[in-house]
Tab-separated table of C-alpha atoms in Angstrom:
chain	number	residue	atom	x	y	z
A	1	UNK	CA	12.150	132.542	86.712
A	2	UNK	CA	14.402	131.453	83.594
A	3	UNK	CA	16.867	133.576	85.280
A	4	UNK	CA	17.555	131.012	88.688
A	5	UNK	CA	18.150	128.294	85.803
A	6	UNK	CA	20.156	129.487	83.400
A	7	UNK	CA	23.164	131.934	83.405
A	8	UNK	CA	24.934	132.663	80.143
A	9	UNK	CA	22.603	130.151	77.984
A	10	UNK	CA	23.946	127.572	80.419
A	11	UNK	CA	22.015	125.528	82.609
A	12	UNK	CA	22.099	125.116	86.395
A	13	UNK	CA	24.256	121.468	86.878
A	14	UNK	CA	25.165	120.941	83.478
A	15	UNK	CA	28.424	119.728	84.891
A	16	UNK	CA	27.350	117.026	86.845
A	17	UNK	CA	25.291	115.790	84.319
A	18	UNK	CA	22.191	117.085	85.725
A	19	UNK	CA	20.485	119.039	88.641
A	20	UNK	CA	18.678	121.428	86.153
A	21	UNK	CA	15.439	121.437	84.174
A	22	UNK	CA	14.927	118.308	81.770
A	23	UNK	CA	18.412	116.823	83.202
A	24	UNK	CA	19.104	113.633	84.370
A	25	UNK	CA	18.126	113.434	87.492
A	26	UNK	CA	21.352	114.808	89.006
A	27	UNK	CA	23.314	111.761	88.749
A	28	UNK	CA	25.977	111.509	86.640
A	29	UNK	CA	25.670	109.370	83.352
A	30	UNK	CA	21.931	109.456	84.745
A	31	UNK	CA	18.917	109.129	82.282
A	32	UNK	CA	21.899	109.213	79.219
A	33	UNK	CA	21.938	106.472	76.378
A	34	UNK	CA	25.163	104.708	75.832
A	35	UNK	CA	25.941	104.169	72.910
A	36	UNK	CA	24.210	100.564	72.629
A	37	UNK	CA	20.704	102.745	73.870
A	38	UNK	CA	20.324	101.414	76.911
A	39	UNK	CA	20.144	103.271	80.335
A	40	UNK	CA	23.930	103.695	81.476
A	41	UNK	CA	24.886	102.220	84.609
A	42	UNK	CA	27.868	101.921	86.880
A	43	UNK	CA	28.182	98.287	86.223
A	44	UNK	CA	28.397	99.468	82.212
A	45	UNK	CA	31.660	101.259	83.177
A	46	UNK	CA	35.108	99.646	83.748
A	47	UNK	CA	36.988	100.813	86.577
A	48	UNK	CA	40.570	101.083	86.422
A	49	UNK	CA	42.621	101.819	89.886
A	50	UNK	CA	46.082	101.285	90.530
A	51	UNK	CA	47.083	98.685	92.691
A	52	UNK	CA	49.614	99.783	94.789
A	53	UNK	CA	52.041	96.863	94.777
A	54	UNK	CA	51.936	96.475	90.720
A	55	UNK	CA	53.005	100.002	91.196
A	56	UNK	CA	56.091	99.602	93.438
A	57	UNK	CA	56.770	96.643	91.608
A	58	UNK	CA	57.269	98.403	88.052
A	59	UNK	CA	59.264	100.757	89.721
A	60	UNK	CA	61.877	98.137	91.025
A	61	UNK	CA	64.538	97.741	88.736
A	62	UNK	CA	66.844	94.729	89.235
A	63	UNK	CA	69.521	96.107	87.464
A	64	UNK	CA	69.291	99.538	89.493
A	65	UNK	CA	69.236	97.456	93.097
A	66	UNK	CA	72.703	95.134	91.958
A	67	UNK	CA	74.237	98.767	91.547
A	68	UNK	CA	73.328	99.990	94.906
A	69	UNK	CA	74.442	96.118	96.249
A	70	UNK	CA	77.409	97.100	95.026
A	71	UNK	CA	77.631	100.354	96.380
A	72	UNK	CA	76.905	99.871	99.614
A	73	UNK	CA	79.949	99.598	101.799
A	74	UNK	CA	80.618	96.039	103.417
A	75	UNK	CA	79.337	97.163	107.155
A	76	UNK	CA	75.899	97.770	105.325
A	77	UNK	CA	76.005	94.547	103.586
A	78	UNK	CA	76.949	92.816	106.801
A	79	UNK	CA	79.697	90.881	105.362
A	80	UNK	CA	81.914	91.888	108.075
A	81	UNK	CA	79.848	89.738	110.331
A	82	UNK	CA	81.646	86.173	109.423
A	83	UNK	CA	81.767	83.043	111.475
A	84	UNK	CA	85.851	83.656	111.859
A	85	UNK	CA	83.926	87.052	113.865
A	86	UNK	CA	81.896	85.052	115.297
A	87	UNK	CA	84.156	82.089	116.621
A	88	UNK	CA	86.417	84.726	117.784
A	89	UNK	CA	83.910	86.609	119.494
A	90	UNK	CA	82.467	83.247	121.517
A	91	UNK	CA	86.156	82.124	122.448
A	92	UNK	CA	86.800	85.858	124.198
A	93	UNK	CA	85.789	84.860	127.716
A	94	UNK	CA	85.565	88.885	128.609
A	95	UNK	CA	83.336	89.010	125.449
A	96	UNK	CA	81.170	85.896	126.198
A	97	UNK	CA	80.575	87.505	129.800
A	98	UNK	CA	79.599	90.702	128.723
A	99	UNK	CA	77.448	90.128	125.794
A	100	UNK	CA	75.347	87.074	128.394
A	101	UNK	CA	74.241	90.500	129.727
A	102	UNK	CA	71.173	91.830	127.996
A	103	UNK	CA	71.535	95.441	129.478
A	104	UNK	CA	75.613	95.081	127.703
A	105	UNK	CA	73.614	94.432	124.422
A	106	UNK	CA	71.305	97.254	125.195
A	107	UNK	CA	74.037	100.002	125.842
A	108	UNK	CA	75.803	98.547	122.686
A	109	UNK	CA	72.835	99.380	120.516
A	110	UNK	CA	72.787	103.270	122.420
A	111	UNK	CA	76.258	103.300	121.566
A	112	UNK	CA	75.574	102.311	118.128
A	113	UNK	CA	73.308	105.204	117.561
A	114	UNK	CA	74.927	107.862	119.649
A	115	UNK	CA	77.496	109.466	117.167
A	116	UNK	CA	78.521	112.319	119.692
A	117	UNK	CA	79.942	110.126	122.212
A	118	UNK	CA	77.855	111.131	125.374
A	119	UNK	CA	76.712	107.400	125.458
A	120	UNK	CA	80.563	106.053	125.588
A	121	UNK	CA	81.265	108.478	128.678
A	122	UNK	CA	77.923	108.076	130.503
A	123	UNK	CA	78.524	104.140	130.087
A	124	UNK	CA	82.468	104.039	131.119
A	125	UNK	CA	81.043	106.122	134.506
A	126	UNK	CA	78.451	103.613	135.259
A	127	UNK	CA	79.919	100.480	134.530
A	128	UNK	CA	83.814	100.577	133.983
A	129	UNK	CA	84.180	96.655	134.170
A	130	UNK	CA	82.053	97.107	130.449
A	131	UNK	CA	84.764	99.280	128.913
A	132	UNK	CA	87.318	96.406	128.623
A	133	UNK	CA	84.468	94.529	126.801
A	134	UNK	CA	83.609	97.285	124.546
A	135	UNK	CA	88.075	97.384	124.024
A	136	UNK	CA	88.043	93.764	123.122
A	137	UNK	CA	84.703	94.063	121.152
A	138	UNK	CA	86.437	96.792	118.924
A	139	UNK	CA	89.661	95.304	118.315
A	140	UNK	CA	87.818	92.166	117.207
A	141	UNK	CA	85.658	94.315	114.939
A	142	UNK	CA	88.636	96.402	113.522
A	143	UNK	CA	90.770	93.525	112.709
A	144	UNK	CA	87.948	91.526	110.627
A	145	UNK	CA	87.315	94.971	108.794
A	146	UNK	CA	90.591	95.024	108.222
A	147	UNK	CA	90.678	91.318	106.389
A	148	UNK	CA	87.572	92.461	105.136
A	149	UNK	CA	89.501	95.503	103.333
A	150	UNK	CA	92.672	93.269	101.963
A	151	UNK	CA	90.162	90.918	100.651
A	152	UNK	CA	88.262	94.025	98.783
A	153	UNK	CA	91.320	94.935	97.681
A	154	UNK	CA	91.971	91.812	96.167
A	155	UNK	CA	89.058	91.666	94.445
A	156	UNK	CA	89.305	95.116	92.999
A	157	UNK	CA	93.142	94.461	92.042
A	158	UNK	CA	91.426	91.017	90.271
A	159	UNK	CA	89.085	92.694	88.473
A	160	UNK	CA	92.089	95.524	86.815
A	161	UNK	CA	94.017	92.940	86.064
A	162	UNK	CA	91.388	91.236	84.274
A	163	UNK	CA	90.871	94.273	82.088
A	164	UNK	CA	94.305	94.810	81.440
A	165	UNK	CA	95.904	94.100	77.952
A	166	UNK	CA	98.172	90.964	78.653
A	167	UNK	CA	101.209	93.282	78.117
A	168	UNK	CA	99.826	95.531	80.380
A	169	UNK	CA	99.277	92.559	82.845
A	170	UNK	CA	102.594	91.288	82.376
A	171	UNK	CA	103.977	95.007	83.865
A	172	UNK	CA	101.867	94.932	86.791
A	173	UNK	CA	102.799	91.176	87.625
A	174	UNK	CA	106.683	92.784	87.235
A	175	UNK	CA	106.128	96.000	89.597
A	176	UNK	CA	104.005	93.599	92.460
A	177	UNK	CA	106.946	91.270	92.831
A	178	UNK	CA	109.619	93.740	92.571
A	179	UNK	CA	110.492	94.721	96.189
A	180	UNK	CA	112.016	97.986	95.673
A	181	UNK	CA	108.902	99.412	94.201
A	182	UNK	CA	106.488	98.076	96.727
């Protein structure tokens, strides 16, 4: 029955490297001879595999990472968490008592994740004593962020000043020194 083994001149299993009559035994590469004339085996083949860590490293560019770091807000970079801020938190007796309680730390974490304010209302109703602690913490955090923003403004102004020509720098200095223009 030649019709069962052939269709339009193509033998059964020709894409697999065998399977039909006179084929290579049904296995890819089986029965074939390589250029050297010997039987080809998988040991003679070079297998190329991707290394996931190498692929991830190849896609990482230091310039891009630095640009992303510059674009992050000071909150994301944790620049607000300074020694000054931590000393102020430790020196505050209300915050010291509250932070010693693990339940307060858990509640503060829930407040940080909840953007709707529902957790704050629930916490204020359940533990009114923590409201004063949270106000103290928010006040210290706000002061720290203001100082950080002032430093960022100073850095930005210094960077702009350095980029200006000398005559424009003198003009900027005169404007900054004149109280009527401020």
